[in-house]
Coordinates of C-alpha atoms (C1' of nucleotides) in Angstrom, one line a residue:
Chain A
X16 CA -70.3 2.4 89.5
X17 CA -68.5 5.0 87.4
X18 CA -67.2 7.7 89.7
X19 CA -66.6 11.0 87.9
X20 CA -63.5 12.8 89.3
X21 CA -63.9 16.1 87.6
X22 CA -66.7 17.1 89.9
X23 CA -70.4 17.1 89.3
X24 CA -72.1 16.0 86.1
X25 CA -71.2 18.1 83.2
X26 CA -73.7 20.6 81.9
X27 CA -75.5 21.0 85.2
X28 CA -75.6 24.2 87.1
X29 CA -73.1 22.9 89.6
X30 CA -70.6 22.4 86.8
X31 CA -71.1 25.9 85.5
X32 CA -70.5 27.4 88.9
X33 CA -67.4 25.3 89.3
X34 CA -66.1 26.4 85.9
X35 CA -66.7 30.0 86.4
X36 CA -65.2 30.0 89.9
X37 CA -62.1 28.2 88.6
X38 CA -61.8 30.6 85.7
X39 CA -62.2 33.6 88.1
X40 CA -59.6 32.2 90.4
X41 CA -57.1 31.8 87.6
X42 CA -57.8 35.2 86.3
X43 CA -57.3 36.9 89.6
X44 CA -54.1 34.9 90.4
X45 CA -52.7 36.1 87.1
X46 CA -53.8 39.7 87.7
X47 CA -52.8 40.3 91.3
X48 CA -50.7 39.3 94.2
X49 CA -51.8 36.0 95.6
X50 CA -52.2 37.4 99.2
X51 CA -54.7 39.9 97.8
X52 CA -56.9 37.1 96.3
X53 CA -59.9 36.5 98.7
X54 CA -63.0 34.4 98.4
X55 CA -65.3 37.4 98.2
X56 CA -63.2 38.7 95.4
X57 CA -63.3 35.5 93.5
X58 CA -67.0 35.2 94.1
X59 CA -67.6 38.7 92.6
X60 CA -65.4 37.9 89.6
X61 CA -67.2 34.6 89.1
X62 CA -70.7 36.1 89.5
X63 CA -71.7 34.0 92.5
X64 CA -72.2 34.7 96.1
X65 CA -69.3 34.0 98.6
X66 CA -71.4 31.5 100.5
X67 CA -71.5 29.3 97.5
X68 CA -67.8 29.1 97.5
X69 CA -67.5 28.7 101.2
X70 CA -70.0 25.8 101.1
X71 CA -68.3 24.0 98.2
X72 CA -64.7 24.5 99.1
X73 CA -64.7 25.5 102.7
X74 CA -61.6 27.8 102.5
X75 CA -59.4 29.5 100.1
X76 CA -56.6 27.0 100.4
X77 CA -58.9 24.2 99.2
X78 CA -60.1 26.2 96.2
X79 CA -56.6 27.2 95.2
X80 CA -55.5 23.6 95.5
X81 CA -58.4 22.4 93.4
X82 CA -57.5 24.9 90.7
X83 CA -53.8 24.1 90.9
X84 CA -54.3 20.4 90.6
X85 CA -56.4 20.9 87.5
X86 CA -53.7 23.1 86.0
X87 CA -51.0 20.6 86.8
X88 CA -52.8 17.8 84.9
X89 CA -50.5 17.0 82.0
X90 CA -52.1 18.0 78.7
X91 CA -49.8 16.3 76.3
X92 CA -48.1 13.0 75.6
X93 CA -44.4 12.9 76.3
X94 CA -42.4 13.5 73.2
X95 CA -40.9 10.5 71.4
X96 CA -37.2 10.5 70.8
X97 CA -36.8 7.0 69.7
X98 CA -35.5 5.4 72.9
X99 CA -36.6 5.4 76.6
X100 CA -33.7 7.3 78.0
X101 CA -34.2 10.1 75.6
X102 CA -37.9 10.2 76.3
X103 CA -37.3 10.3 80.0
X104 CA -34.7 13.0 79.7
X105 CA -36.8 15.2 77.5
X106 CA -39.8 14.8 79.8
X107 CA -37.8 15.4 83.0
X108 CA -36.2 18.5 81.6
X109 CA -39.6 20.0 80.6
X110 CA -41.1 18.9 83.9
X111 CA -38.4 20.6 85.9
X112 CA -38.7 23.7 83.9
X113 CA -42.4 24.0 84.2
X114 CA -42.4 23.2 87.9
X115 CA -39.7 25.6 88.7
X116 CA -41.3 28.6 87.1
X117 CA -43.0 31.0 89.4
X118 CA -46.4 29.7 88.4
X119 CA -45.3 26.1 88.8
X120 CA -43.9 26.7 92.2
X121 CA -47.0 28.4 93.3
X122 CA -49.2 25.7 92.1
X123 CA -47.2 23.0 93.9
X124 CA -47.4 25.0 97.1
X125 CA -51.1 25.5 96.7
X126 CA -51.6 21.8 96.3
X127 CA -49.5 21.0 99.3
X128 CA -51.1 23.7 101.5
X129 CA -54.6 22.1 101.3
X130 CA -55.8 19.7 103.9
X131 CA -55.7 16.0 103.0
X132 CA -53.4 14.1 100.8
X133 CA -55.7 13.8 97.8
X134 CA -54.3 16.7 95.8
X135 CA -50.6 15.8 96.2
X136 CA -51.4 12.2 95.4
X137 CA -53.1 13.2 92.2
X138 CA -50.1 15.3 91.2
X139 CA -47.9 12.3 91.9
X140 CA -50.1 10.0 89.9
X141 CA -49.9 12.5 87.0
X142 CA -46.2 12.1 86.9
X143 CA -46.5 8.4 87.4
X144 CA -48.8 8.1 84.4
X145 CA -46.5 10.0 82.2
X146 CA -43.5 7.9 83.2
X147 CA -45.5 4.7 82.9
X148 CA -46.3 5.7 79.4
X149 CA -42.7 6.3 78.5
X150 CA -41.8 3.0 80.1
X151 CA -44.5 1.1 78.2
X152 CA -43.2 2.5 74.9
X153 CA -39.7 1.5 75.9
X154 CA -40.9 -2.0 76.8
X155 CA -42.7 -2.3 73.5
X156 CA -39.4 -1.6 71.8
X157 CA -37.7 -4.3 74.0
X158 CA -35.6 -1.8 75.9
X159 CA -34.7 -2.0 79.5
X160 CA -36.2 0.8 81.6
X161 CA -35.9 1.5 85.3
X162 CA -38.8 0.8 87.6
X163 CA -41.4 3.5 88.2
X164 CA -40.3 3.8 91.8
X165 CA -36.7 4.2 90.8
X166 CA -37.7 7.1 88.5
X167 CA -39.9 8.7 91.1
X168 CA -37.2 8.6 93.8
X169 CA -34.3 9.2 91.5
X170 CA -35.6 11.9 89.2
X171 CA -38.9 13.4 90.2
X172 CA -38.1 13.5 93.9
X173 CA -34.9 15.6 93.6
X174 CA -36.5 17.9 91.1
X175 CA -39.4 18.7 93.4
X176 CA -37.4 18.6 96.5
X177 CA -35.0 21.3 95.2
X178 CA -37.8 23.5 93.9
X179 CA -39.5 23.4 97.3
X180 CA -36.6 23.5 99.7
X181 CA -33.6 24.8 97.9
X182 CA -32.9 26.0 94.4
X183 CA -34.3 24.5 91.2
X184 CA -32.0 22.1 89.4
X185 CA -30.7 23.0 86.0
X186 CA -30.8 20.8 82.9
X187 CA -27.3 19.5 83.5
X188 CA -28.1 18.1 86.9
X189 CA -31.4 16.7 85.7
X190 CA -29.5 14.9 83.0
X191 CA -27.2 13.4 85.6
X192 CA -30.1 12.1 87.6
X193 CA -31.6 10.5 84.5
X194 CA -28.2 8.9 83.7
X195 CA -27.9 7.6 87.2
X196 CA -31.4 6.0 87.3
X197 CA -30.4 4.1 84.2
X198 CA -27.1 3.0 85.6
X199 CA -28.1 0.4 88.3
X200 CA -31.1 -0.6 86.2
X201 CA -32.8 -3.1 88.4
X202 CA -36.4 -3.9 87.4
X203 CA -37.7 -5.6 90.5
X204 CA -38.0 -3.9 93.9
X205 CA -37.6 -6.9 96.2
X206 CA -34.2 -7.1 98.0
Chain B
X2 CA -22.3 43.3 112.0
X3 CA -23.5 40.3 113.9
X4 CA -27.1 39.6 112.7
X5 CA -29.1 37.6 115.2
X6 CA -31.4 35.1 113.4
X7 CA -33.5 33.9 116.3
X8 CA -35.4 37.1 116.4
X9 CA -35.0 40.1 118.7
X10 CA -32.5 40.5 121.5
X11 CA -32.9 37.9 124.2
X12 CA -34.4 39.0 127.5
X13 CA -36.3 41.9 126.0
X14 CA -40.0 42.3 126.0
X15 CA -40.1 41.4 122.4
X16 CA -38.4 38.1 123.0
X17 CA -40.8 37.2 125.8
X18 CA -43.8 37.9 123.6
X19 CA -42.3 35.7 120.9
X20 CA -41.6 32.9 123.3
X21 CA -45.1 32.9 124.8
X22 CA -46.7 33.1 121.4
X23 CA -44.7 30.2 120.1
X24 CA -45.5 28.2 123.2
X25 CA -49.2 29.0 123.0
X26 CA -49.2 28.0 119.3
X27 CA -47.5 24.6 120.1
X28 CA -49.9 24.0 122.9
X29 CA -53.0 24.7 120.8
X30 CA -51.8 22.7 117.9
X31 CA -51.3 19.8 120.3
X32 CA -54.7 20.2 121.9
X33 CA -57.0 20.8 118.9
X34 CA -57.6 20.5 115.3
X35 CA -55.3 22.7 113.2
X36 CA -58.2 24.2 111.3
X37 CA -59.6 25.4 114.7
X38 CA -56.4 27.3 115.7
X39 CA -56.8 31.0 115.0
X40 CA -54.8 34.0 115.8
X41 CA -57.3 35.4 118.3
X42 CA -57.1 32.0 120.1
X43 CA -53.4 32.0 120.1
X44 CA -53.3 35.6 121.3
X45 CA -55.6 34.7 124.2
X46 CA -53.6 31.7 125.1
X47 CA -50.4 33.7 125.0
X48 CA -51.8 36.6 126.9
X49 CA -51.3 39.2 124.2
X50 CA -53.6 41.1 122.0
X51 CA -54.3 39.7 118.5
X52 CA -53.0 42.9 116.9
X53 CA -49.6 42.2 118.3
X54 CA -49.5 38.9 116.4
X55 CA -50.9 40.4 113.3
X56 CA -48.3 43.1 113.3
X57 CA -45.4 40.7 113.9
X58 CA -46.3 37.8 111.8
X59 CA -49.0 39.1 109.4
X60 CA -51.0 35.9 109.1
X61 CA -51.4 32.5 110.6
X62 CA -49.4 30.7 108.0
X63 CA -46.3 32.8 108.8
X64 CA -46.6 32.2 112.5
X65 CA -47.2 28.4 112.0
X66 CA -44.2 28.3 109.7
X67 CA -42.1 30.2 112.2
X68 CA -43.0 27.7 114.9
X69 CA -42.5 24.7 112.7
X70 CA -39.1 25.8 111.5
X71 CA -38.0 26.1 115.1
X72 CA -39.3 22.7 116.0
X73 CA -37.6 21.2 113.0
X74 CA -34.2 22.4 114.1
X75 CA -32.2 19.2 114.9
X76 CA -31.5 19.0 118.6
X77 CA -29.0 16.3 118.7
X78 CA -25.9 15.1 116.9
X79 CA -26.2 12.1 114.6
X80 CA -25.4 8.9 116.3
X81 CA -22.0 7.4 115.7
X82 CA -21.9 3.8 114.4
X83 CA -18.3 3.7 113.6
X84 CA -18.5 4.2 109.8
X85 CA -20.2 6.8 107.5
X86 CA -22.6 4.4 105.9
X87 CA -24.0 3.3 109.2
X88 CA -24.2 6.9 110.4
X89 CA -26.1 8.0 107.4
X90 CA -28.4 5.0 107.5
X91 CA -29.2 5.5 111.1
X92 CA -29.7 9.2 110.6
X93 CA -31.9 8.8 107.5
X94 CA -34.1 6.2 109.2
X95 CA -34.7 8.4 112.1
X96 CA -35.3 11.4 109.9
X97 CA -37.8 9.5 107.8
X98 CA -39.6 8.3 110.8
X99 CA -39.8 11.8 112.4
X100 CA -40.8 13.5 109.3
X101 CA -43.5 11.0 108.3
X102 CA -45.3 11.2 111.7
X103 CA -48.4 13.2 111.7
X104 CA -46.7 16.0 113.5
X105 CA -43.7 15.9 111.2
X106 CA -45.9 16.1 108.1
X107 CA -47.8 19.0 109.5
X108 CA -44.7 20.9 110.3
X109 CA -43.3 20.4 106.8
X110 CA -46.5 21.6 105.3
X111 CA -46.6 24.6 107.6
X112 CA -43.1 25.5 106.5
X113 CA -44.0 25.2 102.8
X114 CA -47.3 27.0 103.1
X115 CA -45.7 30.3 104.2
X116 CA -44.7 32.9 101.7
X117 CA -41.1 33.2 100.8
X118 CA -38.4 30.6 100.6
X119 CA -36.6 31.3 103.8
X120 CA -38.3 28.6 105.9
X121 CA -37.9 25.8 103.5
X122 CA -34.3 26.7 102.9
X123 CA -33.6 26.7 106.6
X124 CA -35.0 23.2 106.8
X125 CA -32.9 22.1 104.0
X126 CA -29.8 23.6 105.6
X127 CA -30.6 21.8 108.8
X128 CA -30.4 18.5 106.9
X129 CA -27.3 19.7 105.1
X130 CA -25.6 20.4 108.4
X131 CA -26.4 17.1 109.8
X132 CA -25.1 15.3 106.7
X133 CA -22.0 17.5 106.5
X134 CA -21.3 16.5 110.1
X135 CA -21.5 12.8 109.2
X136 CA -19.4 13.3 106.1
X137 CA -16.7 15.1 108.1
X138 CA -16.5 12.4 110.6
X139 CA -16.2 9.9 107.8
X140 CA -13.5 12.0 106.1
X141 CA -11.6 12.2 109.4
X142 CA -11.6 8.4 109.4
X143 CA -10.3 8.4 105.9
X144 CA -13.5 6.9 104.5
X145 CA -15.1 7.6 101.1
X146 CA -18.4 9.4 101.4
X147 CA -20.8 10.6 98.8
X148 CA -21.2 14.3 98.0
X149 CA -23.6 16.4 99.9
X150 CA -25.7 16.9 96.8
X151 CA -25.8 13.2 96.1
X152 CA -27.2 12.6 99.6
X153 CA -29.7 15.4 99.3
X154 CA -30.9 14.2 95.9
X155 CA -30.6 10.5 96.6
X156 CA -31.8 10.1 100.2
X157 CA -33.5 13.3 101.6
X158 CA -35.4 14.1 98.4
X159 CA -37.1 10.8 98.1
X160 CA -38.0 10.7 101.7
X161 CA -39.6 14.1 101.7
X162 CA -41.1 13.7 98.3
X163 CA -42.9 10.5 99.3
X164 CA -44.2 12.0 102.5
X165 CA -45.5 15.0 100.7
X166 CA -46.9 13.5 97.6
X167 CA -47.4 9.8 98.1
X168 CA -46.8 7.4 101.0
X169 CA -43.9 7.5 103.4
X170 CA -41.1 5.2 102.7
X171 CA -40.3 2.4 105.1
X172 CA -36.9 1.6 106.6
X173 CA -36.2 -1.0 103.9
X174 CA -36.5 1.5 101.1
X175 CA -34.6 4.1 103.0
X176 CA -31.8 1.5 103.4
X177 CA -31.9 0.8 99.6
X178 CA -31.5 4.6 98.9
X179 CA -28.6 4.8 101.3
X180 CA -26.9 1.8 99.6
X181 CA -27.5 3.3 96.2
X182 CA -26.0 6.6 97.1
X183 CA -22.8 4.8 98.2
X184 CA -22.7 2.7 95.0
X185 CA -21.6 5.2 92.4
X186 CA -19.6 7.1 94.9
X187 CA -18.3 10.1 92.9
X188 CA -17.0 13.0 95.0
X189 CA -17.0 15.7 92.4
X190 CA -20.0 17.2 90.7
X191 CA -18.5 18.3 87.5
X192 CA -19.3 16.1 84.4
Chain C
dC7 C1' -95.1 16.5 79.1
dC8 C1' -95.8 17.1 83.9
dT9 C1' -94.8 16.9 88.8
dC10 C1' -91.9 16.2 92.5
dC11 C1' -87.4 16.0 94.9
dA12 C1' -83.0 16.8 96.4
dA13 C1' -79.0 19.3 95.6
dA14 C1' -77.2 23.6 95.1
dC15 C1' -77.6 28.5 95.0
dG16 C1' -78.8 33.4 96.6
dC17 C1' -79.8 36.5 100.2
dA18 C1' -79.1 38.6 104.5
dA19 C1' -78.3 38.6 109.4
dA20 C1' -75.0 37.1 112.8
dT21 C1' -70.5 36.1 114.2
dA22 C1' -65.6 36.2 113.8
dA23 C1' -61.3 37.7 112.1
dT24 C1' -58.3 41.4 110.4
dT25 C1' -56.7 46.1 109.9
dT26 C1' -55.7 50.5 111.6
dG27 C1' -55.1 54.9 114.3
dC28 C1' -53.8 56.3 118.4
dT29 C1' -52.1 55.8 123.3
dT30 C1' -49.1 53.6 126.5
dT31 C1' -45.4 50.8 128.1
dT32 C1' -40.6 49.3 128.1
dA33 C1' -35.8 48.3 127.3
dG34 C1' -31.7 50.4 126.1
dC35 C1' -28.7 54.5 126.0
dG36 C1' -26.5 58.8 126.9
Chain D
dC6 C1' -32.5 59.9 135.5
dG7 C1' -34.8 61.2 131.7
dC8 C1' -35.2 60.3 126.4
dT9 C1' -36.3 57.7 122.5
dA10 C1' -37.6 54.3 119.3
dA11 C1' -39.7 50.0 119.0
dA12 C1' -43.2 47.2 120.3
dA13 C1' -47.6 46.4 122.8
dG14 C1' -52.3 47.5 124.1
dC15 C1' -56.9 49.2 123.1
dA16 C1' -60.9 50.0 120.5
dA17 C1' -63.2 51.3 116.4
dA18 C1' -63.7 50.3 111.5
dT19 C1' -63.5 47.1 108.0
dT20 C1' -63.6 42.7 106.0
dA21 C1' -64.3 37.8 105.9
dT22 C1' -66.8 33.6 107.4
dT23 C1' -70.8 31.2 109.0
dT24 C1' -75.5 30.1 109.0
dG25 C1' -80.7 29.9 108.6
dC26 C1' -84.1 30.1 105.3
dG27 C1' -86.3 30.7 101.0
dT28 C1' -85.7 30.0 95.9
dT29 C1' -84.1 27.9 91.7
dT30 C1' -82.8 24.1 88.9
dG31 C1' -81.8 19.9 86.6
dG32 C1' -83.1 15.3 86.4
dA33 C1' -86.1 11.0 87.6
dG34 C1' -90.3 8.7 87.4
dG35 C1' -94.8 8.8 86.3

DNA sequence: CCTCCAAACGCAAATAATTTGCTTTTAGCG
DNA sequence: CGCTAAAAGCAAATTATTTGCGTTTGGAGG
């Protein structure tokens, strides 16, 4: 019962279509204004008929979200600085920077604009995995490290909240948040 | 040089059209699936021609965002409990509850899905105003109260982040966040 | 290797949404 | 009371979306 999450079986026709549609979408988004990107356009660029896209993704939002989630998947292991706090700081700074770029902001919005909570949750779990990895390394060194929820609420949440609703945080503020989450370092979550 | 932000002059034809389109949109969203709500439908419901809506709002996302921002405007003053911490807790709990409802979630997504940062910022400023009000009352009583940014990052951000990307927080967790933001109560923001 | 099957695609016609040029209405102003 | 600019209506043209049906394809079982 091994569910594959990356879509259909690799190598099949279905996978080829998905790949070329994704590529076409990325290309067009890079080349032109996002409001000008339409499904017929993507279809032409990808060499498929529009109805194929409509049947597979339903609407543009879903396709854009699909592409964005894939691009948001972390492609590297968080850098090691020697201690958990440094690891988290380095990671958070990079995360904030990537996400607050024009491209990052657009991808987040694309993910959120699609129906259903699957996309956003996957993005959240990407961050979770990265932080869990840093936490495990810290634990292996015998260091104290804040709980996953504390980091999510204390560091990731403000970073994304500000990007989405206000103005992106600078490195200074991100550093403060990381400090703060290490201050009241309680491991458990029960009252 | 008094710019009106609620749209055109009140009483004019333009204002009537805007009002009836907003009302029609709310009605339709309440009655049917959001994916079934289209501009021609709203136009029919509002008694205007579709082109009027297209010219004023451009696309459905913009109209939905416009309607959502208006519905998200706070319509009451935060309850007074006698002290700032209680005020903030009560307000945060209600905010979390409203925003995590199906309707709340949809409205937030609508606001974020529109182009431009105006809608999201207005939502952020709504929260800011409410918190500033609570903070002023606390200050008037001579109480200590965390900075606006501390509350935004420590309370509002996690609430919205979890709604958007994960699972809504319960009252217990909201209470913890409020506690925490009062713990390291520093007024200034400089290092 | 061959045959069969279901899933996915292409094609094209039908439907629906969006854009646009032009006309008409209307609220505000001299 | 007309004038005017902004906004709405109308309808034709364009573009996007849906859908029915035939075809292709990759893989499973013989």
